[in-house]
């Protein structure tokens, strides 16, 4: 039977088999074979959720077809269904400047601009570099930067897609030899300054990101980054060994854009946070500091703490005696991570799969948000088979390699990082304290009253937009539509108050300030307002704060002379907790459009009031 005659279900089943082969054995040959086989499949977009689709455009000054192979497979391995448009060779300026080009017809979600500095410099630049004055070098720097800056400016004015622009690989060779750094602008310094200027221009821009190709090349080895035989024969600028490294970096941005990154690291204890078996070695016998192996565990904890301090949740899943393990965590002088750093702990003798499910429920996050780290190959394989949604890190046998192993994965990235994100760990610790209080109070309302909840609702501003964007792209459970927007798109909506209102909601109680945890986007129409997005961080689900946000929207609608409020709900595999939101607040269902359900509230007949025991202020 020919591949192109296979049914869509058969094609998707074969796709999964092909990808599993690559996942198990990621050799260049397997990537190429997988790409060829997938191209022959009768794959259909029908039934694929929008957030699983991604359109990528690649514009370059060199041949990128081999890179597309790896980029296609890397994004598929992340669970995405990519469509990739490759602009004609070295035609990126024309593609960007022509409003009717295939680039804009394609309407990409992600645009990759891969341009070599050498292609922007004339052929005499290297041979005559030692004869060029510093002023001429400065002018040449401006020329290169302005070329890219002007094109990117045109591009971002015509598309909301995420723009990834490579910086430049700093040459390891200089015609000045060992005297290169004695010049004010040596050959290597010339390229370094290009990178510094490029980075600074787009530092605050949330649509354009500078991909650090220079750092990737340095780590990979610059002499290994190019295959000169292929370069001169086909203008292929990246070597076979460097291609997957670059594609992996692009995939990190794409996964962050499509909210396919992880936010919780779940850790075993013995031979992960310390060396040895606590039950056998005892408190004083475990390896933690004071030896080369012990220092490796300390450094691994330091790395984990750095993730914690930028908002990654840490949890424990360990077969151990709970009190013995807690004694080490609380009292061992060389422990870097303490009890307050763990949002949840399962220290018992139960099956770790059962513990993982329990942890996800307690933290109110999906299993696909979790990374599992365990030294036992058997426990890792058990987790992979039972819970394939969980990312299982293949921890190396030696603790000396633990840090490099964790650093190598690109599943913990975000496109924005707010102050609330950085404080996520301590917020989850406060959540544990609330749960303990809740168990001691019988009535839910009495419990909520005891929290002294304070809510602040404001319109989006430059301070809150990064956090709003982060919530929009990371929140799944209490998210009525799960529509995703880039920061550039949020900023654009915020700048049109006649068309949109964007709300942020901050929540605090006696255990601490949760920061901005609620977002609503309202589209203003002539006779009705439509709630385009309404979402709430899982940290505050159950505290009724969503009612206060809805009440504010209703109040604003009435003041504007609008008395019809439309709410939209798009069911997903994760947002069932939000399914009854509109019904619970008096809306009536009016229609189903595809997979979207629309609800209506007549503000002349009904309203929504904030719970009287909640203190609400408005910015």
XYZ file of C-alpha atoms in Angstrom:
619
model
C 0.000 0.000 0.000
C 1.397 3.434 -0.913
C 2.045 5.850 1.915
C -0.025 8.604 0.303
C -3.082 6.321 0.367
C -2.951 5.683 4.084
C -5.780 6.985 6.244
C -5.014 10.001 8.471
C -5.206 7.798 11.587
C -2.731 5.335 10.134
C -0.477 8.202 9.073
C -0.414 9.700 12.584
C 0.256 6.279 14.077
C 3.202 5.816 11.699
C 4.391 9.327 12.547
C 4.600 8.419 16.225
C 6.544 5.248 15.396
C 8.998 7.201 13.239
C 9.537 9.839 15.936
C 10.034 7.191 18.604
C 12.854 5.695 16.523
C 14.566 9.092 16.406
C 13.969 9.671 20.109
C 15.586 6.343 20.962
C 18.491 6.751 18.535
C 19.008 10.407 17.474
C 21.671 9.876 14.813
C 21.945 12.140 11.710
C 20.932 9.208 9.511
C 17.783 8.624 11.566
C 16.856 12.314 11.361
C 17.161 12.317 7.580
C 15.319 9.015 7.202
C 12.556 10.224 9.499
C 12.194 13.448 7.521
C 11.924 11.574 4.211
C 9.391 9.095 5.599
C 7.245 11.815 7.161
C 7.125 13.733 3.865
C 5.486 10.696 2.288
C 2.790 10.324 4.939
C -0.787 11.427 4.364
C -0.784 13.719 7.396
C -3.820 15.897 8.003
C -4.299 18.962 10.210
C -7.872 17.933 10.914
C -8.469 17.531 14.624
C -5.066 18.960 15.578
C -5.438 21.687 18.266
C -4.329 25.135 17.133
C -1.706 25.355 19.867
C -0.067 22.221 18.397
C 0.350 23.765 14.962
C 3.241 26.059 14.127
C 4.229 27.812 10.915
C 7.939 28.602 10.623
C 9.581 30.756 7.969
C 13.342 30.579 7.445
C 15.137 33.470 5.727
C 18.862 33.159 5.246
C 21.998 34.158 3.370
C 23.094 30.521 2.978
C 21.589 27.129 2.157
C 19.363 26.036 5.045
C 17.656 22.936 3.642
C 19.692 20.565 5.858
C 18.793 22.714 8.897
C 15.092 22.432 8.027
C 15.345 18.633 8.350
C 16.449 18.895 11.977
C 14.083 21.762 12.771
C 11.124 19.798 11.430
C 11.928 16.698 13.476
C 12.873 18.631 16.631
C 9.540 20.445 16.661
C 7.651 17.211 15.999
C 9.461 15.545 18.889
C 8.104 18.379 21.056
C 4.565 17.420 20.021
C 4.067 20.076 17.360
C 2.903 19.847 13.751
C 5.160 22.232 11.803
C 4.800 23.781 8.371
C 8.060 25.326 7.206
C 8.550 27.891 4.473
C 12.098 28.394 3.191
C 12.677 31.654 1.343
C 14.692 31.509 -1.903
C 18.452 31.461 -1.447
C 19.791 34.803 -0.151
C 16.515 36.576 -1.011
C 15.620 37.547 2.556
C 15.670 41.355 1.894
C 13.272 41.000 -1.027
C 10.978 38.699 0.929
C 10.757 41.179 3.825
C 10.311 44.318 1.721
C 7.716 42.948 -0.704
C 4.273 43.163 0.934
C 2.976 40.478 -1.422
C 5.853 38.033 -0.961
C 5.324 34.384 -0.086
C 6.574 35.166 3.406
C 3.511 37.276 4.226
C 1.126 34.982 2.358
C 2.442 32.116 4.511
C 1.712 34.202 7.676
C 4.259 32.479 9.948
C 4.139 32.185 13.728
C 7.954 32.212 13.830
C 10.409 33.898 11.453
C 14.050 32.829 11.608
C 16.594 35.268 10.150
C 19.895 33.459 9.656
C 22.379 35.835 8.067
C 26.162 35.544 8.107
C 28.082 38.739 8.804
C 30.456 37.789 6.018
C 27.609 38.072 3.502
C 27.117 41.695 4.600
C 30.792 42.571 4.269
C 32.563 43.028 0.944
C 35.192 40.560 -0.210
C 38.001 42.999 0.599
C 37.097 43.251 4.283
C 39.284 40.394 5.585
C 42.357 40.908 3.365
C 42.346 44.681 3.948
C 41.265 44.659 7.608
C 44.695 45.650 8.951
C 44.707 48.674 6.615
C 41.241 49.955 7.578
C 41.008 52.818 10.073
C 38.955 52.488 13.267
C 36.506 55.064 11.915
C 35.968 52.958 8.815
C 35.426 49.883 10.987
C 32.803 51.786 13.009
C 31.044 52.810 9.819
C 31.056 49.223 8.604
C 29.561 48.090 11.936
C 26.755 50.656 11.582
C 26.153 49.543 8.012
C 25.723 45.895 9.006
C 23.494 46.708 12.007
C 21.338 49.190 10.109
C 20.813 46.672 7.310
C 19.312 44.168 9.755
C 17.580 46.769 11.920
C 15.743 48.323 8.973
C 14.609 44.975 7.605
C 13.421 43.763 11.018
C 11.551 47.030 11.530
C 9.658 46.458 8.280
C 9.035 42.826 9.201
C 7.615 43.552 12.663
C 5.348 46.255 11.268
C 3.735 43.687 8.969
C 3.540 40.588 11.132
C 2.975 39.643 14.769
C 5.119 36.529 14.414
C 8.012 35.831 16.755
C 11.263 36.932 15.096
C 14.457 34.997 15.828
C 17.575 36.672 14.477
C 20.979 35.003 14.782
C 23.899 36.935 16.139
C 27.293 36.402 14.475
C 29.891 33.744 15.152
C 33.060 35.528 16.252
C 35.916 34.134 14.115
C 38.576 32.194 15.970
C 41.112 33.460 13.392
C 42.406 37.010 13.091
C 44.752 38.430 10.431
C 46.406 40.242 13.336
C 47.305 36.952 15.026
C 48.289 37.274 18.687
C 48.115 41.079 18.451
C 44.375 41.074 17.774
C 43.422 42.246 21.273
C 46.056 44.968 21.223
C 44.069 46.893 18.625
C 41.198 49.139 19.652
C 39.015 47.242 17.202
C 40.650 43.933 16.441
C 39.125 41.476 14.001
C 37.400 39.469 16.716
C 36.363 42.638 18.572
C 34.637 43.854 15.399
C 32.271 40.866 15.460
C 31.857 41.010 19.236
C 30.703 44.623 18.998
C 28.200 43.703 16.290
C 26.725 41.150 18.677
C 26.662 43.558 21.613
C 24.860 46.247 19.612
C 22.381 43.755 18.150
C 21.585 42.399 21.622
C 21.130 45.859 23.104
C 18.773 47.012 20.329
C 16.347 44.171 21.008
C 16.840 43.724 24.749
C 13.415 45.164 25.622
C 11.648 43.985 22.473
C 9.266 41.070 23.138
C 8.729 40.209 19.493
C 12.371 40.002 18.424
C 14.826 37.663 20.130
C 18.531 37.446 19.353
C 19.594 33.802 19.122
C 23.089 33.452 20.568
C 24.724 31.520 17.747
C 28.127 32.699 18.988
C 27.721 30.903 22.331
C 26.430 27.762 20.625
C 29.448 27.746 18.313
C 31.866 28.296 21.193
C 30.399 25.376 23.109
C 30.332 23.141 20.045
C 33.821 24.138 18.906
C 34.199 26.717 16.169
C 36.489 24.549 14.083
C 33.668 21.961 13.996
C 30.861 24.373 13.057
C 31.507 24.430 9.338
C 32.276 21.755 6.760
C 34.267 23.693 4.163
C 33.808 21.035 1.531
C 30.006 21.433 1.756
C 30.300 25.200 2.139
C 32.146 25.682 -1.134
C 30.083 23.115 -3.004
C 26.623 24.206 -1.827
C 26.827 27.290 0.422
C 25.905 25.103 3.404
C 27.282 27.137 6.312
C 26.552 24.711 9.167
C 28.296 21.370 9.585
C 26.396 18.112 10.046
C 27.330 18.007 13.736
C 26.304 21.655 14.317
C 22.907 21.438 12.586
C 21.050 19.643 15.438
C 22.580 22.036 17.983
C 21.223 25.080 16.140
C 17.852 23.439 15.483
C 17.577 22.581 19.168
C 18.106 26.231 20.078
C 15.380 27.381 17.694
C 13.101 24.665 19.098
C 13.585 26.092 22.599
C 12.020 29.400 21.508
C 9.258 27.647 19.588
C 8.337 25.436 22.548
C 8.230 28.470 24.810
C 5.992 30.271 22.297
C 3.598 27.291 22.122
C 3.608 26.763 25.901
C 5.249 23.339 25.660
C 7.888 23.943 28.301
C 8.112 22.410 31.773
C 7.790 24.249 35.079
C 8.374 21.624 37.770
C 11.426 19.460 38.532
C 10.636 16.396 40.641
C 13.664 14.922 42.391
C 14.673 11.670 43.985
C 16.924 12.104 47.062
C 19.458 9.256 47.414
C 22.213 9.577 44.796
C 20.486 12.651 43.335
C 20.617 15.403 45.965
C 23.279 13.592 47.953
C 25.529 10.571 47.453
C 24.745 7.232 49.013
C 21.654 5.604 50.507
C 20.491 7.504 53.582
C 18.966 4.389 55.152
C 22.333 2.625 54.918
C 24.893 5.439 55.291
C 23.062 7.516 57.888
C 23.044 11.300 58.350
C 26.827 11.553 58.735
C 27.674 9.002 56.042
C 26.037 10.491 52.958
C 28.246 12.332 50.442
C 27.402 16.017 50.456
C 30.347 18.422 50.259
C 33.783 17.729 51.812
C 34.905 15.458 48.914
C 35.063 15.673 45.116
C 31.919 13.547 44.757
C 30.172 15.385 47.592
C 30.938 18.749 45.988
C 29.335 17.541 42.750
C 26.061 17.013 44.637
C 26.372 20.454 46.249
C 26.895 22.048 42.828
C 23.883 20.167 41.474
C 21.793 21.625 44.298
C 23.162 25.099 43.508
C 22.041 24.683 39.897
C 18.596 23.575 41.048
C 18.413 26.601 43.361
C 19.164 28.870 40.400
C 16.171 27.347 38.598
C 14.047 27.770 41.732
C 15.003 31.454 41.954
C 13.780 32.057 38.406
C 10.439 30.407 39.050
C 10.849 26.670 38.458
C 8.922 24.561 40.986
C 10.895 21.914 42.889
C 9.317 18.799 44.401
C 10.493 15.508 45.916
C 9.515 11.947 44.967
C 11.667 9.559 46.986
C 11.506 6.131 48.567
C 12.842 6.881 52.027
C 11.969 7.228 55.678
C 10.308 10.627 55.778
C 11.678 11.854 59.121
C 15.225 10.757 58.295
C 15.124 12.558 54.954
C 13.610 15.705 56.473
C 16.364 15.764 59.075
C 18.971 15.942 56.295
C 17.019 18.604 54.401
C 16.535 20.709 57.539
C 19.818 20.209 59.371
C 22.668 18.985 57.182
C 25.233 21.824 57.076
C 26.012 21.314 53.375
C 22.432 21.196 52.097
C 21.764 24.051 49.687
C 18.086 23.269 49.191
C 15.927 23.460 52.312
C 12.324 22.531 53.058
C 11.032 25.959 51.957
C 12.410 25.325 48.455
C 10.118 22.348 47.835
C 6.536 23.037 46.847
C 5.472 19.461 47.623
C 7.091 16.281 48.920
C 6.347 12.583 48.608
C 8.840 10.810 50.833
C 7.418 7.338 51.361
C 7.653 3.761 50.118
C 4.863 3.949 47.545
C 5.172 3.510 43.796
C 6.778 6.638 42.329
C 4.239 6.747 39.514
C 1.470 6.959 42.101
C 3.436 9.681 43.894
C 3.912 11.633 40.665
C 0.175 11.676 39.965
C -0.440 12.789 43.552
C 2.154 15.585 43.248
C 0.552 16.873 40.043
C -2.836 16.953 41.772
C -1.485 18.775 44.829
C 0.403 21.341 42.754
C -2.545 21.633 40.377
C -0.353 21.308 37.285
C -0.336 18.882 34.381
C 1.965 15.893 34.202
C 3.288 17.373 30.972
C 4.667 20.265 33.031
C 6.937 17.961 35.046
C 10.522 16.696 34.755
C 11.492 13.569 36.716
C 15.086 13.101 37.899
C 16.068 9.756 39.398
C 19.350 7.823 39.440
C 17.630 4.451 38.983
C 17.270 3.292 35.333
C 14.434 1.019 36.448
C 12.472 3.868 38.066
C 13.044 6.050 34.998
C 11.778 3.365 32.602
C 8.771 2.689 34.841
C 7.907 6.409 34.760
C 8.335 6.618 30.971
C 6.012 3.690 30.353
C 3.342 4.638 32.887
C 3.336 8.431 32.409
C 4.712 9.325 28.954
C 3.625 12.954 29.507
C 6.398 13.352 32.109
C 9.847 14.301 30.805
C 12.277 11.766 32.255
C 15.864 13.004 32.343
C 18.468 10.374 31.493
C 20.699 11.093 34.452
C 24.308 9.997 33.776
C 25.912 7.397 36.076
C 28.398 9.875 37.555
C 27.321 12.862 39.712
C 30.203 14.802 38.118
C 28.009 15.040 34.996
C 24.673 15.840 36.662
C 24.895 19.605 36.130
C 25.746 19.323 32.437
C 22.918 16.839 31.957
C 20.302 19.204 33.384
C 21.733 22.264 31.614
C 21.525 20.469 28.269
C 17.724 20.256 28.144
C 15.793 23.182 26.686
C 12.404 22.531 28.270
C 12.522 25.106 31.076
C 12.530 28.282 28.988
C 10.012 31.117 28.878
C 9.760 34.129 26.578
C 9.071 36.444 29.512
C 10.154 36.420 33.144
C 8.287 38.561 35.659
C 8.862 39.187 39.349
C 5.910 36.873 40.076
C 7.615 34.137 38.088
C 10.789 34.513 40.139
C 8.798 34.171 43.359
C 6.797 31.127 42.258
C 8.678 28.743 44.532
C 7.971 30.665 47.731
C 4.352 31.139 46.623
C 3.921 27.374 46.366
C 5.448 26.963 49.815
C 2.826 29.428 51.127
C 0.234 27.330 49.309
C 1.276 24.320 51.385
C 0.640 26.352 54.533
C -2.829 27.294 53.287
C -3.624 23.656 52.619
C -2.616 22.782 56.166
C -4.919 25.541 57.496
C -7.764 24.394 55.268
C -7.634 20.901 56.764
C -8.144 22.386 60.238
C -11.266 24.401 59.290
C -14.459 22.588 58.345
C -16.346 25.256 56.373
C -14.908 26.421 53.035
C -16.354 29.902 53.532
C -14.872 30.126 57.037
C -11.526 29.073 55.592
C -11.691 31.722 52.864
C -12.696 34.371 55.407
C -9.744 33.394 57.590
C -7.300 34.091 54.718
C -7.994 37.858 54.687
C -7.957 37.891 50.888
C -7.082 41.193 49.202
C -7.616 41.662 45.459
C -6.292 44.467 43.275
C -7.649 44.801 39.729
C -5.900 47.090 37.228
C -5.762 47.708 33.512
C -2.673 46.433 31.693
C 0.376 48.702 31.687
C 4.062 48.394 30.761
C 4.811 46.931 34.192
C 2.151 44.210 34.107
C 2.198 43.222 30.423
C 5.193 40.809 30.706
C 3.432 38.951 33.526
C 0.098 39.040 31.686
C 1.791 37.524 28.630
C 3.425 34.850 30.767
C 0.070 33.862 32.278
C -1.655 33.825 28.889
C 0.925 31.398 27.526
C 1.395 29.167 30.563
C -2.057 28.826 32.125
C -4.052 25.767 31.092
C -6.475 24.615 33.783
C -8.546 27.700 34.593
C -8.352 29.218 31.129
C -11.673 29.683 29.350
C -10.327 29.822 25.780
C -6.592 28.971 26.025
C -5.846 31.566 23.352
C -2.151 32.392 23.256
C -0.732 35.839 22.528
C 2.816 37.137 22.250
C 3.866 40.183 24.252
C 3.833 42.222 21.055
C 0.200 41.229 20.464
C -0.772 42.070 24.057
C 0.948 45.452 23.772
C -0.877 46.114 20.501
C -4.269 45.321 22.072
C -3.453 47.389 25.136
C -2.691 50.377 22.899
C -6.234 50.218 21.452
C -8.525 51.021 24.424
C -11.422 51.720 22.050
C -11.287 48.078 20.919
C -9.898 46.143 23.892
C -9.678 46.180 27.670
C -7.000 44.065 29.316
C -7.296 43.435 33.043
C -4.746 42.113 35.508
C -5.646 40.845 38.966
C -3.289 40.693 41.923
C -4.114 38.555 44.968
C -2.659 38.546 48.476
C -3.634 36.973 51.779
C -2.178 36.533 55.220
C 0.334 33.957 53.952
C 1.798 36.234 51.305
C 1.424 38.145 48.055
C 0.666 35.894 45.071
C 1.360 38.683 42.575
C -0.595 38.958 39.326
C -2.570 35.729 38.997
C -5.598 36.675 36.897
C -6.052 38.062 33.378
C -9.038 39.012 31.267
C -9.129 40.368 27.714
C -12.381 41.975 26.589
C -13.217 42.884 22.996
C -15.454 45.939 22.779
C -18.175 45.737 20.184
C -20.900 48.313 19.540
C -23.720 46.626 21.444
C -21.914 43.968 23.446
C -18.606 43.119 25.064
C -16.984 39.743 24.382
C -14.661 38.084 26.892
C -11.916 36.859 24.572
C -9.720 35.456 27.356
C -10.313 34.835 31.052
C -7.756 32.931 33.056
C -6.535 32.307 36.563
C -3.295 30.850 37.890
C -3.746 27.407 39.366
C -2.253 28.758 42.619
C -5.454 30.650 43.475
C -8.139 28.340 42.082
C -10.806 27.820 44.720
C -10.542 31.215 46.421
C -13.444 32.770 44.452
C -11.245 35.650 43.254
C -12.401 35.071 39.665
C -15.818 36.407 40.724
C -14.239 39.745 41.680
C -12.608 40.052 38.231
C -15.857 39.245 36.432
C -17.708 41.769 38.612
C -15.256 44.493 37.560
C -15.776 43.714 33.862
C -19.547 43.956 34.354
C -19.195 47.263 36.197
C -17.084 48.724 33.355
C -19.540 47.491 30.713
C -22.446 49.169 32.469
C -20.523 52.440 32.796
C -19.873 52.313 29.033
C -23.563 51.819 28.296
C -23.199 48.191 27.243
C -25.644 45.675 28.712
C -24.802 42.437 26.939
C -21.728 40.443 27.993
C -20.680 37.427 25.911
C -18.400 34.774 27.348
C -16.587 32.200 25.224
C -15.480 28.764 26.360
C -13.305 26.453 24.258
C -12.922 23.025 25.918
C -9.456 21.458 26.006
C -8.027 18.365 27.642
C -6.893 20.508 30.590
C -9.410 23.303 31.251
C -12.323 21.282 32.605
C -12.019 23.113 35.998
C -13.266 26.242 34.194
C -16.135 24.537 32.319
C -18.923 25.684 34.671
C -17.639 29.234 35.207
C -20.216 31.062 33.100
C -23.108 28.856 34.200
C -22.173 29.370 37.856
C -22.311 33.147 37.356
C -25.754 33.279 35.741
C -24.874 33.247 32.029
C -27.110 31.371 29.601
C -25.670 29.262 26.798
C -26.659 30.719 23.410
C -24.757 28.778 20.763
C -22.062 26.292 19.837
C -19.688 27.237 17.018
C -17.410 24.332 16.210
C -15.722 23.493 19.483
C -16.529 26.894 21.031
C -19.483 27.457 23.369
C -20.816 31.011 23.719
C -22.603 32.286 26.839
C -24.635 35.464 27.364
C -25.401 37.634 30.387
C -28.066 40.350 30.154
C -26.768 43.077 32.459
C -30.197 44.721 32.646
C -31.560 41.671 34.394
C -28.594 40.129 36.181
C -25.300 41.033 37.764
C -22.378 39.476 39.628
C -21.293 40.625 43.077
C -17.900 40.277 44.708
C -17.938 38.102 47.883
C -18.423 40.468 50.822
C -15.553 38.942 52.803
C -13.045 39.827 50.065
C -11.341 43.247 50.035
C -11.095 44.610 46.473
C -9.297 47.721 45.235
C -9.035 49.098 41.704
C -6.109 50.703 39.957
